[in-house]
Amino acid sequence: MRNIKILHIYSKALDLYGDYKNLTVLSQRIRETGNQVEIITAELFENLEFSGFDMVYIGHGKVKNLAAVAAHFVPYADKVKEQIENGQVWFVTGNASELFGQSFTTPDGGEIKGIGLFDYKGVETNKVFVSDMIGRPVFDKEETVYGFANRTAYLEGENKYPLFEVIDGFSNGKTPDGKEGTLYKNFFATWSMGPVLSRNPALMREILKRLLKEDYKECDYTLEQQALELVLAEFKKG
Amino acid sequence: MRFALTALLCKALSIAGKLLGGGTDLPGKIALKMYPRVMKKLKFDGKVLAITGSNGKTTTANIVAHVLRENGYSVVNNELGSNMTSGIASTLLCACTLGGRIKADYVVLEVDECYSRFIFKDLRIDYYLILNLLRDQVVRNGHPDLVSTKIVEAIAAQPEMTLILNAQEPISQNLAGDNYAVYFAMDRTERSTDNCVSGTHDAKICPRCFHEMKYEFFHYNHLGNFACTHCDYQSFHPDFLATDVDFENRTITINGEQISVTYNTTFNMFNTVAAAALALTAGVSMEEFKKGVATFGGAKGRLDTFDFEGRKVTLMMTKQNAASLDQSISFVLEQAGDKSVVLFINNVLYLDYKDISWLYDVAFERLHGKVKNILCTGNRALDAAVCIKACDFDSRTLHYENDLSKIKEAFRNTEGDIYILAASAFGHEGKIIEELKK
């Protein structure tokens, strides 16, 4: 049995659209496999320590808050990159992806540095963009996922490490290029807001496998799968 | 001449629309097509009041309009909540003379948060009440910061306008800029909580310095007395303060004067303080306010009750908005007897998005041990059920049925009085009622 330790950073500053429920359902599933889980939060202006955690989570947030977070987060760039290169599991939703690129722009036209793990740049538009998305995860192309973006920014630059091959809907960029999110080693990121782990058993399983390794067990996803099938059927109908 | 023709057409279309049962927005929409800056030509004899905010604007606007009418003032208002540019144009062009004069003592406008900046460019607004900013219909609006930048734009267009702001809501309290502002607040009530019990809390950190915000108590969501742990940003001293809120006897004391009201929910008590702050600032006396509010008949169209096989069914319309649904849950929890909740959850807006992330922001956990069943219906019934399951409800409590033709049977499998929470159902809730009555 494992005791999985999850670090949720900026839970108060980046907290939009029910994203934190990703951790609620992930914890439920970890317990269902007979393992234990502990969630620790760390906020803006507090000291961040990543070692000793199995997973780090950052959610989608207000644009102004993201800029404040960047000023606090970027000084940890080397430590963050080291953890990700060494295989720590990260799960990042919405505009928090912008923190991991070269830079991102702000509503007043400023530019803020990211940690530079990826080549992309975040571009703020000040306009709400919404879209559904269905796609196939790169780790299992037999599976289909559903996501929903509600964002005012996009990522500019080639997506070298996509998480999903998009069948229909949004990409990381301004215009659809068939690739969404990021999967690099055990770093997962997606623009899908809200409860993406709750609604997508395939993604939940993959993260559980990477967290639990030999202690992974299959759970009952009947209801979640049925719900997802109904969503996908509506896309087929068009 | 161009104005007179546009106004005349708008009036004619509106009369035709009423006869044919059409929408209230269309005449204004056509008028604005014909003459885009038509509202700039309007002249007001009386005062113009605008009301916005994520939650409570229809009720608050209706309270204010009712108070004014009860005291013999002539009022023009958009009572049915047509609160975007075209709805406002319809209301005003139907009420004005062909010369563009609106003779009413007061114009009371409920205005959409995101559209006020367009409307305020052309209309003179004397008083602007901003009730609160919470995450609301996020698919349309995005997050509250985005909405607040649009409101700042609206305020900038009206430097002479007096603002009426909520001293217990950190995001909108911060919006006054150089405009003159007065503030309202409501003291701790028996229903106030030390921690936020709603699913959404949009101001955990200070909007000025981003450090943690501390709250003395919460009314609902992030509304309560606040102070930043780092800078000096805190609840301002209120010009209008409600004390001694008595839900049982339906009374509230504002600036020392006891007032009788016709409702007993926390949010309508709060709306009353906001309405009083606006009305009194705009020249109404406390005596007039007391007299008017005592006979207020409630907001139209949000609540309906009927019978299903001997059981009481209450239909509650909510928005696709976590705060709105949280308030409906508060209402359900305040009702006596065994009960079940029916969630009617559908795709988002007319564009058919399959998103239900807003539902994950609702504190369904509060229903634990308080309801017999939660039945999820609508075309997103199963997704809603997945969400409820995530809130730790077991399969005995949690039911779902996405096939409306089987809804009768599903209702029979629940116990107690039934509360249907229909989220932005756009009339689809009629299908449930139709099935139940078959």
XYZ file of C-alpha atoms in Angstrom:
676
model
C 0.000 0.000 0.000
C 1.166 3.489 -0.873
C 0.566 6.820 0.761
C 0.336 9.212 -2.182
C 1.280 12.774 -1.308
C -0.156 15.459 -3.573
C 0.951 19.090 -3.476
C -1.737 21.522 -4.650
C -0.034 24.838 -5.312
C -1.870 28.172 -5.516
C -5.191 26.598 -4.505
C -6.523 30.033 -3.478
C -5.187 32.122 -6.377
C -5.917 29.643 -9.185
C -9.293 28.163 -8.363
C -11.753 28.635 -11.218
C -14.514 26.415 -12.548
C -14.525 23.464 -10.183
C -11.017 22.395 -11.150
C -10.161 21.385 -7.570
C -12.708 18.584 -7.844
C -10.118 16.850 -10.045
C -8.218 16.233 -6.817
C -11.375 15.155 -4.975
C -12.151 12.441 -7.519
C -8.496 11.447 -7.849
C -8.329 10.975 -4.063
C -11.522 8.895 -4.114
C -10.026 6.611 -6.769
C -6.693 6.274 -4.939
C -8.591 5.145 -1.833
C -10.737 2.806 -3.949
C -7.523 1.029 -5.055
C -6.701 0.431 -1.381
C -4.014 3.123 -1.183
C -3.887 6.263 0.926
C -3.700 9.863 -0.144
C -2.786 13.142 1.461
C -3.245 16.600 -0.117
C -1.083 19.502 1.044
C -1.733 23.046 -0.210
C 0.861 25.776 -0.693
C -0.122 29.348 -1.514
C 1.304 32.528 -3.006
C 4.111 34.070 -0.911
C 4.768 30.746 0.868
C 7.945 28.731 0.414
C 7.506 25.927 -2.153
C 9.132 22.525 -1.592
C 8.426 19.933 -4.286
C 10.533 16.995 -3.113
C 8.749 14.283 -1.165
C 5.570 14.661 -3.232
C 4.285 12.073 -5.722
C 2.290 14.663 -7.623
C 1.874 18.417 -8.021
C -1.375 20.036 -9.168
C -2.070 23.573 -10.465
C -5.515 24.734 -11.617
C -6.975 27.368 -13.909
C -7.179 30.912 -12.528
C -8.085 34.529 -13.055
C -5.676 36.305 -15.413
C -4.531 38.888 -12.847
C -3.868 36.150 -10.325
C -1.837 34.160 -12.856
C 0.528 37.099 -13.273
C 0.999 37.307 -9.494
C 1.583 33.540 -9.382
C 4.233 33.762 -12.132
C 6.295 36.245 -10.127
C 6.322 33.779 -7.246
C 6.702 30.569 -9.290
C 9.397 31.461 -11.834
C 12.202 31.717 -9.218
C 11.562 27.979 -8.614
C 12.144 27.195 -12.325
C 15.242 25.025 -11.818
C 13.685 22.999 -9.013
C 10.459 22.492 -10.978
C 12.305 21.379 -14.125
C 14.451 18.975 -12.103
C 11.356 17.334 -10.578
C 9.616 17.022 -13.948
C 12.752 15.639 -15.658
C 13.038 13.096 -12.828
C 9.498 11.847 -13.461
C 7.395 13.561 -10.801
C 3.709 13.499 -11.845
C 2.317 16.975 -12.590
C -1.253 17.762 -13.553
C -1.927 21.267 -14.818
C -5.252 22.642 -16.080
C -6.298 25.735 -18.006
C -4.127 28.826 -18.176
C -1.647 27.429 -15.618
C 0.052 25.889 -18.702
C 1.268 29.396 -19.542
C 3.613 29.265 -16.537
C 5.647 26.486 -18.164
C 6.417 28.192 -21.484
C 8.879 30.933 -22.379
C 6.551 33.821 -21.501
C 2.960 35.053 -21.583
C 1.306 38.381 -22.269
C -1.034 40.213 -19.878
C -4.277 42.176 -20.557
C -2.429 45.514 -20.377
C 0.093 44.411 -23.020
C 2.905 43.442 -20.661
C 4.971 40.270 -20.949
C 5.762 37.923 -18.089
C 8.449 35.230 -18.028
C 7.531 31.563 -17.661
C 9.847 28.815 -16.378
C 10.891 27.973 -19.946
C 10.376 24.210 -19.816
C 8.565 24.371 -23.173
C 9.032 26.590 -26.227
C 5.497 27.948 -26.432
C 4.371 31.449 -25.450
C 1.027 32.383 -23.906
C -0.986 35.087 -25.669
C -3.757 36.941 -23.796
C -6.742 38.057 -25.912
C -9.079 39.601 -23.274
C -11.906 37.755 -24.986
C -13.697 34.663 -23.741
C -13.172 31.693 -26.053
C -15.280 28.600 -25.433
C -15.254 25.256 -27.196
C -15.917 21.572 -26.692
C -13.208 19.102 -27.646
C -13.092 15.380 -28.260
C -9.793 13.679 -28.826
C -7.684 10.570 -28.407
C -5.047 10.457 -25.673
C -1.562 9.773 -27.046
C -1.021 7.053 -24.424
C -4.002 5.021 -25.679
C -5.454 5.886 -29.048
C -8.336 3.438 -28.653
C -9.814 5.748 -26.014
C -11.724 9.003 -26.510
C -11.878 11.940 -24.126
C -14.132 14.994 -23.819
C -12.913 18.408 -22.734
C -14.263 21.935 -22.539
C -12.181 25.107 -22.763
C -13.231 28.478 -21.416
C -10.247 30.723 -21.776
C -9.021 34.162 -22.786
C -5.495 33.079 -23.814
C -3.897 30.512 -26.108
C -0.435 29.026 -26.599
C 1.607 30.106 -29.594
C 4.283 27.798 -30.986
C 4.637 24.201 -32.083
C 3.093 21.628 -29.740
C 5.910 19.059 -29.560
C 4.412 16.969 -26.760
C 0.620 16.852 -27.181
C -1.592 14.992 -24.709
C -4.513 14.542 -27.103
C -4.934 14.076 -30.843
C -7.970 16.238 -31.422
C -10.893 14.760 -33.359
C -13.092 17.824 -33.023
C -12.679 21.128 -31.193
C -9.968 23.282 -29.649
C -6.186 22.976 -29.648
C -3.517 24.734 -27.598
C -3.185 27.398 -30.279
C -5.410 30.084 -31.683
C -6.487 27.910 -34.593
C -7.013 24.143 -34.353
C -3.910 22.106 -35.333
C -5.150 18.742 -34.113
C -3.070 18.747 -30.929
C -4.166 19.660 -27.440
C -2.491 19.699 -24.058
C 0.947 18.501 -23.068
C 2.311 15.115 -22.033
C 6.021 15.234 -21.325
C 7.369 12.395 -19.147
C 4.779 12.485 -16.322
C 3.791 16.133 -16.837
C 0.138 16.357 -17.962
C -1.444 19.641 -19.018
C -4.734 20.471 -20.745
C -6.907 23.507 -21.438
C -9.909 21.369 -20.494
C -11.379 23.145 -17.564
C -13.310 21.782 -14.677
C -13.571 18.150 -13.788
C -11.625 16.612 -16.671
C -10.479 13.662 -14.530
C -13.999 13.036 -13.286
C -15.456 12.857 -16.780
C -12.647 10.927 -18.495
C -11.884 7.464 -17.108
C -9.020 6.965 -19.601
C -7.122 9.977 -18.277
C -7.876 9.056 -14.663
C -6.540 5.506 -15.200
C -3.345 6.733 -16.818
C -2.564 9.116 -13.977
C -3.404 6.463 -11.387
C -1.106 3.965 -13.147
C 1.770 6.415 -13.141
C 1.186 7.325 -9.495
C 0.514 3.895 -8.067
C 2.801 1.763 -10.306
C 2.616 -1.874 -9.075
C -0.078 -0.942 -6.531
C -2.459 0.139 -9.337
C -5.830 -1.621 -9.429
C -8.773 -1.214 -11.791
C -11.806 0.664 -10.406
C -15.471 0.709 -11.416
C -16.000 3.439 -14.023
C -19.392 2.233 -15.304
C -21.310 5.455 -14.592
C -18.490 7.735 -15.805
C -18.055 5.715 -19.005
C -21.815 5.709 -19.721
C -21.946 9.466 -19.205
C -18.972 9.956 -21.556
C -20.513 7.706 -24.224
C -23.654 9.869 -24.208
C -21.541 12.978 -24.743
C -19.619 11.345 -27.593
C -22.856 10.116 -29.195
C -24.046 13.737 -29.411
C -20.927 14.597 -31.410
C -21.628 11.748 -33.822
C -25.143 13.077 -34.308
C -23.545 16.448 -35.053
C -37.374 62.937 -37.781
C -35.124 59.911 -37.840
C -35.589 59.536 -34.088
C -39.374 59.869 -34.248
C -39.621 57.217 -36.964
C -37.384 54.803 -35.063
C -39.329 55.310 -31.821
C -42.627 54.905 -33.641
C -41.506 51.665 -35.265
C -40.263 50.342 -31.929
C -43.619 51.129 -30.294
C -45.546 49.489 -33.149
C -43.353 46.378 -33.106
C -43.719 46.145 -29.359
C -47.529 46.253 -29.553
C -47.462 43.663 -32.335
C -45.014 41.577 -30.288
C -47.309 41.625 -27.271
C -50.249 40.501 -29.418
C -48.192 37.724 -31.008
C -46.395 36.782 -27.799
C -42.945 37.656 -29.114
C -39.844 38.661 -27.159
C -39.254 42.071 -25.641
C -35.755 42.428 -27.152
C -36.667 42.372 -30.831
C -38.212 45.868 -31.260
C -35.133 47.423 -29.636
C -32.821 45.314 -31.761
C -34.475 46.533 -34.951
C -34.517 50.139 -33.692
C -30.771 49.966 -32.988
C -30.158 48.596 -36.488
C -32.044 51.549 -37.973
C -30.422 54.117 -35.731
C -27.433 52.760 -33.734
C -27.028 55.784 -31.405
C -30.780 56.279 -30.940
C -30.521 56.209 -27.131
C -28.281 59.296 -27.194
C -31.337 61.326 -28.210
C -33.334 60.465 -25.083
C -34.033 63.193 -22.534
C -35.048 62.337 -18.985
C -37.283 64.477 -16.787
C -36.556 62.287 -13.749
C -33.677 60.278 -12.331
C -32.124 57.260 -14.027
C -31.197 54.286 -11.855
C -29.243 51.281 -13.135
C -28.752 47.995 -11.303
C -26.264 45.277 -12.107
C -24.477 42.359 -10.451
C -24.129 38.616 -10.854
C -26.957 37.694 -8.510
C -30.166 39.416 -7.445
C -30.497 42.206 -10.014
C -34.000 41.317 -11.230
C -35.395 41.081 -7.695
C -33.617 44.232 -6.501
C -34.717 46.256 -9.540
C -38.277 45.063 -9.031
C -38.192 45.983 -5.321
C -37.001 49.508 -6.179
C -39.590 49.983 -8.954
C -42.350 48.658 -6.691
C -41.378 50.973 -3.828
C -41.439 53.974 -6.174
C -44.826 53.089 -7.688
C -46.393 52.430 -4.287
C -45.470 55.980 -3.358
C -47.080 57.510 -6.400
C -43.977 58.124 -8.484
C -44.193 57.405 -12.208
C -41.678 54.708 -13.201
C -40.316 53.224 -16.415
C -38.541 49.887 -15.933
C -37.548 46.680 -17.694
C -39.483 44.496 -15.312
C -39.047 41.242 -17.182
C -35.291 41.320 -17.149
C -34.564 42.241 -20.804
C -31.307 43.686 -19.595
C -29.019 43.835 -22.627
C -28.708 46.777 -25.024
C -31.700 45.849 -27.193
C -33.952 45.160 -24.192
C -33.087 48.534 -22.680
C -33.708 50.245 -26.054
C -37.126 48.535 -26.317
C -38.097 49.649 -22.807
C -37.036 53.273 -23.284
C -38.233 53.807 -26.862
C -41.661 52.462 -25.937
C -41.831 54.856 -22.992
C -40.644 58.075 -24.631
C -42.502 60.751 -26.581
C -41.779 61.072 -30.298
C -39.511 63.939 -29.304
C -37.461 61.542 -27.171
C -38.592 62.761 -23.767
C -39.187 60.308 -20.936
C -41.498 62.016 -18.521
C -41.287 59.491 -15.675
C -40.063 60.514 -12.221
C -37.757 57.506 -12.245
C -36.297 55.145 -14.806
C -35.197 51.868 -13.169
C -33.037 49.667 -15.374
C -31.745 46.217 -14.641
C -28.564 46.118 -16.732
C -26.446 43.131 -17.715
C -22.929 43.372 -16.208
C -21.187 42.955 -19.539
C -23.475 45.271 -21.535
C -23.554 48.284 -19.213
C -20.446 49.703 -20.957
C -22.337 49.869 -24.273
C -25.514 51.269 -22.750
C -23.739 53.887 -20.609
C -22.011 55.381 -23.664
C -25.326 56.847 -24.825
C -27.550 57.170 -21.764
C -27.231 59.496 -18.812
C -27.195 57.347 -15.657
C -27.523 59.076 -12.283
C -27.177 56.138 -9.889
C -25.523 52.757 -10.470
C -25.987 49.938 -7.991
C -23.514 47.051 -8.315
C -24.818 44.229 -6.146
C -21.948 41.727 -6.312
C -19.609 39.947 -8.693
C -19.459 36.174 -8.585
C -18.639 33.612 -11.224
C -21.804 33.521 -13.275
C -22.701 31.825 -16.555
C -18.989 31.408 -17.130
C -19.421 30.286 -20.717
C -20.758 33.732 -21.562
C -18.928 35.903 -19.043
C -15.649 34.239 -18.153
C -14.449 34.993 -14.615
C -15.469 37.935 -12.354
C -12.260 39.910 -13.061
C -13.148 40.063 -16.738
C -16.627 41.261 -15.852
C -15.215 43.891 -13.493
C -12.989 45.388 -16.223
C -16.122 45.802 -18.349
C -17.902 47.533 -15.466
C -14.909 49.851 -14.955
C -15.335 50.856 -18.617
C -19.027 51.587 -17.990
C -18.235 53.707 -14.927
C -15.573 55.664 -16.854
C -18.276 56.772 -19.313
C -20.293 58.414 -16.483
C -18.033 60.505 -14.214
C -21.016 62.279 -12.595
C -22.793 59.045 -11.684
C -23.149 58.048 -8.010
C -22.199 54.465 -7.248
C -23.906 52.247 -4.689
C -21.478 49.470 -3.764
C -21.424 46.374 -1.583
C -19.040 46.722 1.368
C -19.101 42.952 1.833
C -17.933 41.958 -1.636
C -14.206 42.605 -2.231
C -14.270 42.623 -6.054
C -17.054 45.156 -6.687
C -16.356 47.266 -3.577
C -13.042 48.119 -5.259
C -14.615 49.688 -8.378
C -15.442 53.282 -7.371
C -12.398 55.010 -8.890
C -13.060 58.784 -8.940
C -16.848 58.485 -8.822
C -18.728 59.345 -5.655
C -19.818 56.142 -3.930
C -21.942 55.032 -0.991
C -21.717 51.566 0.539
C -24.159 49.035 1.989
C -23.715 46.002 4.224
C -25.671 43.542 6.342
C -24.679 42.556 9.849
C -24.132 38.947 10.864
C -27.442 37.020 10.905
C -28.401 33.721 12.531
C -27.685 32.090 9.154
C -24.199 33.597 8.735
C -21.307 31.140 8.871
C -17.690 31.416 9.989
C -16.489 29.529 6.916
C -17.687 29.722 3.321
C -20.259 26.932 2.894
C -20.937 27.619 -0.789
C -19.062 25.779 -3.488
C -17.677 28.975 -4.989
C -15.596 31.566 -3.279
C -14.265 34.125 -5.755
C -12.135 36.235 -3.435
C -9.909 33.995 -1.350
C -7.092 36.417 -2.031
C -7.008 40.211 -1.998
C -7.788 41.834 -5.381
C -5.210 44.535 -4.601
C -2.141 42.692 -3.248
C -2.990 38.974 -3.793
C -2.399 38.012 -0.155
C -4.902 35.926 1.722
C -8.241 37.530 2.582
C -9.786 36.844 6.008
C -13.535 36.964 6.599
C -15.248 37.679 9.887
C -18.338 35.808 8.628
C -20.077 34.868 5.380
C -23.659 35.534 4.255
C -23.260 33.352 1.163
C -20.460 32.679 -1.325
C -17.717 35.238 -0.627
C -20.100 37.919 0.692
C -19.210 38.945 4.234
C -17.022 41.278 6.289
C -13.484 40.968 4.970
C -9.985 42.280 5.602
C -6.738 41.538 3.782
C -4.042 39.866 5.897
C -1.348 42.015 4.264
C -2.495 45.417 2.967
C -5.155 47.755 4.382
C -7.941 46.704 1.990
C -11.048 45.789 3.952
C -14.839 46.200 4.137
C -15.517 49.937 4.026
C -17.678 51.625 6.643
C -21.245 51.190 5.317
C -23.534 54.192 4.790
C -26.470 51.774 4.873
C -26.233 48.964 7.408
C -28.824 46.261 8.039
C -28.989 44.859 11.550
C -31.332 42.537 13.467
C -32.342 40.457 10.465
C -35.307 38.432 11.728
C -36.135 35.655 9.246
C -39.039 34.284 11.273
C -40.889 37.577 11.645
C -39.680 38.876 8.285
C -38.220 42.124 9.537
C -34.923 43.859 8.930
C -33.533 47.032 10.508
C -31.755 49.464 8.193
C -29.887 52.393 9.767
C -31.948 51.891 12.910
C -35.385 51.741 11.238
C -37.272 48.443 11.450
C -38.749 47.400 8.102
C -41.270 44.631 7.371
C -40.647 42.547 4.269
C -42.588 39.809 2.481
C -39.792 37.209 2.153
C -37.319 35.417 4.393
C -34.299 34.310 2.366
C -30.811 35.585 3.134
C -30.193 36.852 -0.395
C -33.495 38.769 -0.562
C -32.749 40.360 2.813
C -29.396 41.435 1.355
C -31.151 42.651 -1.822
C -33.411 44.760 0.419
C -30.441 46.597 1.940
C -29.083 47.221 -1.555
C -32.509 48.435 -2.754
C -32.791 50.763 0.260
C -29.298 52.139 -0.333
C -30.190 52.924 -3.950
C -33.665 54.307 -3.301
C -32.667 56.469 -0.339
C -29.611 57.827 -2.139
C -31.840 58.667 -5.107
C -34.201 60.767 -2.984
C -36.790 58.344 -1.562
C -37.501 58.778 2.156
C -37.187 55.956 4.677
C -40.944 56.174 5.344
C -41.653 55.744 1.635
C -39.259 52.804 1.401
C -40.882 51.088 4.405
C -44.363 51.563 2.995
C -43.411 50.260 -0.463
C -41.347 47.240 0.440
C -44.054 45.945 2.817
C -46.265 45.025 -0.166
C -43.625 43.695 -2.581
C -44.973 40.638 -4.363
C -41.681 38.894 -5.105
C -39.644 38.344 -8.230
C -41.671 36.950 -11.085
C -41.229 33.598 -12.726
C -38.612 31.872 -10.570
C -40.803 29.668 -8.371
C -43.858 27.520 -9.087
C -45.635 24.768 -7.110
C -47.949 21.971 -8.218
C -49.120 18.513 -7.186
C -47.766 15.147 -8.363
C -49.692 12.085 -7.113
C -50.422 13.760 -3.797
C -46.898 15.072 -3.344
C -45.935 18.732 -3.380
C -43.615 19.698 -6.201
C -41.757 23.032 -6.192
C -40.179 24.102 -9.454
C -37.270 26.491 -8.978
C -35.659 28.214 -11.925
C -31.963 28.870 -11.504
C -29.258 30.073 -13.826
C -26.398 27.854 -14.997
C -24.574 29.423 -12.166
C -23.166 27.763 -9.070
C -24.128 30.656 -6.772
C -27.715 30.564 -8.006
C -27.941 26.791 -7.488
C -26.300 27.112 -4.051
C -29.037 29.608 -3.136
C -31.718 27.181 -4.310
C -30.108 24.519 -2.103
C -30.221 26.948 0.842
C -33.935 27.435 0.158
C -34.519 23.661 0.047
C -32.632 23.193 3.324
C -34.824 25.822 4.982
C -38.016 23.845 4.146
C -39.546 21.416 6.669
C -40.360 17.729 6.065
C -38.928 14.831 4.044
C -37.774 15.911 0.632
C -35.987 14.985 -2.564
C -34.139 17.181 -5.021
C -34.468 16.817 -8.787
C -31.656 18.392 -10.810
C -32.629 19.278 -14.371
C -29.302 19.804 -16.126
C -28.888 20.433 -19.838
C -26.286 21.498 -22.363
C -25.022 25.043 -22.031
C -26.733 27.922 -23.845
C -28.019 27.690 -27.360
C -24.652 26.541 -28.660
C -25.137 23.141 -27.083
C -21.836 22.881 -25.196
C -21.680 19.721 -23.134
C -19.897 21.407 -20.272
C -21.125 21.060 -16.702
C -18.027 22.285 -14.860
C -20.108 24.993 -13.148
C -22.012 22.174 -11.425
C -18.763 21.074 -9.735
C -18.671 24.499 -8.053
C -21.929 23.813 -6.192
C -21.762 22.638 -2.561
C -24.058 19.621 -2.938
C -22.351 18.224 0.171
C -24.756 20.366 2.196
C -27.573 17.979 1.196
C -25.963 15.010 3.010
C -28.495 13.582 5.465
C -30.984 16.319 4.587
C -32.654 14.825 1.505
C -34.022 11.382 0.730
C -32.956 11.374 -2.911
C -31.189 13.390 -5.559
C -32.550 12.618 -9.024
C -30.566 13.889 -12.014
C -32.496 14.549 -15.232
C -32.053 16.482 -18.474
C -29.713 15.653 -21.333
C -26.666 15.942 -19.013
C -28.303 13.722 -16.342
C -25.483 11.174 -16.249
C -22.760 13.817 -16.119
C -24.649 15.466 -13.273
C -24.840 12.060 -11.552
C -21.051 11.679 -11.913
C -20.716 15.082 -10.235
C -23.079 14.146 -7.377
C -21.237 10.854 -6.928
C -18.019 12.858 -6.538
C -19.721 14.608 -3.603
C -19.922 11.189 -1.866
C -23.603 10.353 -2.311
C -24.311 6.610 -2.513
C -26.476 4.876 -5.101
C -29.461 4.651 -2.708
C -29.639 8.450 -2.599
C -28.432 9.219 -6.108
C -30.746 8.387 -9.030
C -30.618 9.479 -12.651
C -32.894 9.347 -15.680
C -32.064 11.128 -18.908
C -35.128 9.807 -20.737
C -37.900 12.291 -19.994
C -40.584 9.780 -21.052
C -39.608 7.701 -17.976
C -39.514 10.644 -15.619
C -42.795 9.768 -13.849
C -41.406 6.442 -12.697
C -38.180 8.115 -11.610
C -40.180 10.636 -9.565
C -42.142 7.777 -7.941
C -38.830 6.272 -6.804
C -38.042 9.370 -4.758
C -39.455 10.196 -1.321
C -41.008 13.297 0.231
C -41.717 16.715 -1.215
C -39.987 17.311 -4.529
C -37.863 20.341 -5.362
C -36.962 20.606 -9.043
C -33.882 22.766 -9.551
C -34.048 23.645 -13.259
C -30.874 25.351 -14.434
C -31.364 27.752 -17.363
C -33.897 25.385 -18.798
C -35.155 27.935 -21.357
C -38.654 26.515 -21.201
C -37.550 22.871 -21.423
C -38.707 22.430 -17.827
C -42.212 22.470 -19.340
C -41.475 19.002 -20.756
C -40.996 17.560 -17.265
C -44.251 19.094 -16.068
C -46.027 17.844 -19.200
C -44.761 14.287 -18.581
C -45.723 14.404 -14.907
C -49.254 15.516 -15.779
C -49.826 12.796 -18.413
